[in-house]
Coordinates of C-alpha atoms in Angstrom, one line a residue:
X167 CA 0.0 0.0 0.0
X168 CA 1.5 3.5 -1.2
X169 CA 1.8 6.3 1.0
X170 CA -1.5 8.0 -0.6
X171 CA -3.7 5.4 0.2
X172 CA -2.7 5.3 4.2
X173 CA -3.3 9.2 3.7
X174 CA -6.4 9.4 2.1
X175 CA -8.5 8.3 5.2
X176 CA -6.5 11.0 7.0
X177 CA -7.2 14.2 4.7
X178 CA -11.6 12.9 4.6
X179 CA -11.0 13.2 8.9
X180 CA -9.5 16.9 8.3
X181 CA -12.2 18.0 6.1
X182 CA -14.7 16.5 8.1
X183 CA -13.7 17.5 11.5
X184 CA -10.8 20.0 12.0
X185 CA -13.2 23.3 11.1
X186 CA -15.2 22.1 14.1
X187 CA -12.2 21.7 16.0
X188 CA -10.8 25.0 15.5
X189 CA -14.0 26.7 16.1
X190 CA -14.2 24.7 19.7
X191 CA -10.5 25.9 20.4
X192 CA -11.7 29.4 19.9
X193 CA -15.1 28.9 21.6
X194 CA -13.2 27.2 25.3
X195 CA -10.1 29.2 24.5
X196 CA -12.7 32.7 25.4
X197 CA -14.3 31.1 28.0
X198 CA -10.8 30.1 29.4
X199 CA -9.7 34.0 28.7
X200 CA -11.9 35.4 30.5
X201 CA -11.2 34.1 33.7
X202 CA -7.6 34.2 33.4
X203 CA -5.9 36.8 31.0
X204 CA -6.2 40.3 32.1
X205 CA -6.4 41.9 29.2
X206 CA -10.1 41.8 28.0
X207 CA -9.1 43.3 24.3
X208 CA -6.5 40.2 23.7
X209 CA -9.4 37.6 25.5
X210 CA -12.1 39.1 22.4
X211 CA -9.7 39.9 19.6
X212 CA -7.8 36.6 19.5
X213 CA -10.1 34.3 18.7
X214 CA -12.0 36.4 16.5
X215 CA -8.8 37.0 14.6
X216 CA -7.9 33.1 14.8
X217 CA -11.5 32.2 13.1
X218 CA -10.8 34.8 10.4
X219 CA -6.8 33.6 9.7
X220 CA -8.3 29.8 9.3
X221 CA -10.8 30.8 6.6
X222 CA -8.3 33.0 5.0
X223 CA -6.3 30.1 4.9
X224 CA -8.7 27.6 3.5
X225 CA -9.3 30.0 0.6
X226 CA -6.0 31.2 -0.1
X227 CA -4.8 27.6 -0.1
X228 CA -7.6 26.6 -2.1
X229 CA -7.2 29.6 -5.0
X230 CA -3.5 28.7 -4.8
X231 CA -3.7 24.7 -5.9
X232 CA -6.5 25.5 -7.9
X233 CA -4.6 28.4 -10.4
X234 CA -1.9 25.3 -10.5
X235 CA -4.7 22.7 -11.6
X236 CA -5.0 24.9 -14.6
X237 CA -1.6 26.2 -15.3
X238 CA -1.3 25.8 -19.0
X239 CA 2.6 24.7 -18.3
X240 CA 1.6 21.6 -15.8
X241 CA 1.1 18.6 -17.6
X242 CA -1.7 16.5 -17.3
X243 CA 0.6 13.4 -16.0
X244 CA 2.4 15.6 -13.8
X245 CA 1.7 15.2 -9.8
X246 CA 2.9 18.6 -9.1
X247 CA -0.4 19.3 -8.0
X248 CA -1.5 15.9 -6.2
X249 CA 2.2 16.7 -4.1
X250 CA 1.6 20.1 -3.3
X251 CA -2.0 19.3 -1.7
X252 CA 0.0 17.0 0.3
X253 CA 2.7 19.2 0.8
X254 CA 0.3 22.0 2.3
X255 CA -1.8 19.8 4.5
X256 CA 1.2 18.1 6.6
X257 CA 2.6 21.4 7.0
X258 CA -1.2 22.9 8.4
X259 CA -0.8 20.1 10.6
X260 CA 3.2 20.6 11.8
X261 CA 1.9 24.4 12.1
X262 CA -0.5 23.3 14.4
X263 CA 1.8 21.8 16.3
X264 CA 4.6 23.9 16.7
X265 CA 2.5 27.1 17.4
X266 CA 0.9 25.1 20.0
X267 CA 4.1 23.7 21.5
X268 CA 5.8 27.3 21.0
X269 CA 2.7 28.9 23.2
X270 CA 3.2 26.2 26.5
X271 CA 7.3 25.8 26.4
X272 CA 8.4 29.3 25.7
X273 CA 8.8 32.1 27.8
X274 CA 8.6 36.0 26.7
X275 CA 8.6 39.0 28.3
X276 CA 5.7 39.8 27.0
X277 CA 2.6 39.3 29.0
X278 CA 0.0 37.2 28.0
X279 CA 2.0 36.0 24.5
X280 CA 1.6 32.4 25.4
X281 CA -2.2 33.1 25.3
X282 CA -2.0 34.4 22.1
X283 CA 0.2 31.9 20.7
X284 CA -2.2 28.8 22.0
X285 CA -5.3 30.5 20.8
X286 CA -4.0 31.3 17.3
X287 CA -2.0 27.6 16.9
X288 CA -5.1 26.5 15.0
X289 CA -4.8 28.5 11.8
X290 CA -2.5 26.7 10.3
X291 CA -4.8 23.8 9.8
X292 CA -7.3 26.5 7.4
X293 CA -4.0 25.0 5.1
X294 CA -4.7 21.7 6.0
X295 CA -8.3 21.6 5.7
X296 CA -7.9 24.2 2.4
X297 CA -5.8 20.8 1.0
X298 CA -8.2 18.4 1.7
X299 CA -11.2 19.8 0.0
X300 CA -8.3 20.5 -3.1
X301 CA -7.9 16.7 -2.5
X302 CA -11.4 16.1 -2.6
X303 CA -11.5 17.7 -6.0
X304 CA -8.7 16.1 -7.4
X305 CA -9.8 12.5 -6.5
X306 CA -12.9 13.8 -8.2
X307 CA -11.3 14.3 -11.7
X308 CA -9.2 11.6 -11.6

């Protein structure tokens, strides 16, 4: 079995669940805001700004694989575009995960960065889920 068959039921789980996900991280990571950050402005504006930076992401990601679907200099037995769905959906997830891992290990003088950074880890997988519906489509044509 080839690595894009192990995958496949991977990619269907991120379009199916990780925009739910993210909008629970944003949803607890308020409630858990507002009874521990300080700063009220940073407790509303970062999820709100995490929400909006995932669905940027899904589109952007989604115009950018789709302009290479029809570049005119991609052939049609090329892969370029089957590897670069795959190549922006592991790194949504690795995103994920370092921005999440950043936020709890580091330390900064800044107050309240490690808030920030934990609430707006999920973004990154607007690439990953952006991918998978690209994938979607591409399994769809082929």
């Amino acid at each position: 079995m080839n690595l894009e068959q192990r995958i496949i039921p991977y990619i269907s789980f991120t379009e199916k669940w990780f925009t739910k996900f993210s909008l629970l991280w944003c949803s607890i990571s308020l409630c858990i805001g507002l009874f521990t950050v300080n700063d009220l402005a940073l407790v509303i504006a970062a999820p709100i700004m995490t929400v909006f930076m995932y669905f940027a992401a899904i589109v952007i990601v989604s115009l950018v694989i789709g302009f290479q679907r029809v570049n005119p200099f991609n052939s049609p037995k090329s892969n370029f575009v089957k590897y670069a769905i795959l190549l922006c959906w592991g790194f949504g997830i690795f995103g994920f995960i370092n921005f999440f891992f950043t936020g709890i290990f580091q330390t900064t003088e800044f107050e309240n960065s490690n808030y920030f950074i934990i609430v707006g880890s999920v973004f990154p997988l607007g690439a990953s889920v952006g991918a998978a519906k690209e994938w979607s489509k591409f399994l769809a044509t082929s």
